[in-house]
Coordinates of C-alpha atoms in Angstrom, one line a residue:
X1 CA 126.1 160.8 58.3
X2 CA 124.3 157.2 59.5
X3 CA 124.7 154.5 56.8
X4 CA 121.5 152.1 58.0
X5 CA 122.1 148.7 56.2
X6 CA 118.9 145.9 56.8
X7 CA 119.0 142.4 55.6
X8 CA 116.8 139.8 55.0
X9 CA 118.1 136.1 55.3
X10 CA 117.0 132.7 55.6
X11 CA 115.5 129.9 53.9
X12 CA 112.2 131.9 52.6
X13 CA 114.1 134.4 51.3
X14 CA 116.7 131.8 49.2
X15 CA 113.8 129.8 48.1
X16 CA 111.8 132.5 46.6
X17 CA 115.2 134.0 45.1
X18 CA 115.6 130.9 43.5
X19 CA 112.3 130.9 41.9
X20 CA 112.6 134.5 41.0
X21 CA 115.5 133.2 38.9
X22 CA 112.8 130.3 37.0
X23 CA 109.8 132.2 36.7
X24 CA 109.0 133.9 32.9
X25 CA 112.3 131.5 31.7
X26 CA 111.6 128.1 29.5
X27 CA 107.7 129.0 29.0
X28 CA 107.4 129.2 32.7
X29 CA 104.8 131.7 34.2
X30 CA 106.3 134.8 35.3
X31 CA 105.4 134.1 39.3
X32 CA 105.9 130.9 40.7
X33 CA 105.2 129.9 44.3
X34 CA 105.6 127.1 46.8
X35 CA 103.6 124.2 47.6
X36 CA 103.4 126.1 51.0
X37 CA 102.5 129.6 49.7
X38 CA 99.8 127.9 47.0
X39 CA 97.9 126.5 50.0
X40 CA 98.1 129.3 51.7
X41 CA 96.4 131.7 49.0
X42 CA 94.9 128.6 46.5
X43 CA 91.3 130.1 46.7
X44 CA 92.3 133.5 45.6
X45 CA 93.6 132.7 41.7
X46 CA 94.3 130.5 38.6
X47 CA 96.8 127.6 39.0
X48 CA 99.0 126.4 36.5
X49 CA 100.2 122.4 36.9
X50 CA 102.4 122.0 39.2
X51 CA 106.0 121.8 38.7
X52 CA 108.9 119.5 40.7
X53 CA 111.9 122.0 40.4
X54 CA 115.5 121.7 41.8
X55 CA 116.2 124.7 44.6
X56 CA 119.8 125.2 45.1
X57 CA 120.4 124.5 48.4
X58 CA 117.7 122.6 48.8
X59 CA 117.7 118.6 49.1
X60 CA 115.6 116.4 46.9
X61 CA 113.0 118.9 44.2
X62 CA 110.4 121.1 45.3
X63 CA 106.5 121.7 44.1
X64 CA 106.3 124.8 42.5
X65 CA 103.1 126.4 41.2
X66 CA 103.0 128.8 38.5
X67 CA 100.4 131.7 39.0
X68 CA 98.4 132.0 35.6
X69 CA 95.6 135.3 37.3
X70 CA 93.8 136.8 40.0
X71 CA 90.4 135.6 40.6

């Protein structure tokens, strides 16, 4: 028998972790994105006001949008 094990690390991967651990809690939507992914995709759906949020291990806060539909 072959165990295969795969792994997916780095910053990204923390960062949307930590917002998978904020999103749907304290009236929050239940998908939040970064600044980075929102500007990526902003065309494409609804837009909740944007949040400053504290990322463990992260310095300073970072922009967080929630995303309120599809368009």
């Amino acid at each position: 028998m072959v165990r295969l094990s795969e792994a997916i690390v780095g910053d990204s991967t923390n960062v949307a972790f930590r917002l998978s651990g904020i999103a749907g809690r304290a009236g929050r939507a239940p998908v939040m994105v970064t600044d980075v992914v929102h500007d990526a995709v902003e065309s494409q759906y609804v837009w909740g006001d944007p949040e400053e949020v504290a990322i463990k291990g992260r310095h300073g806060k970072q922009i967080v949008y929630p995303v309120l539909k599809r368009l």
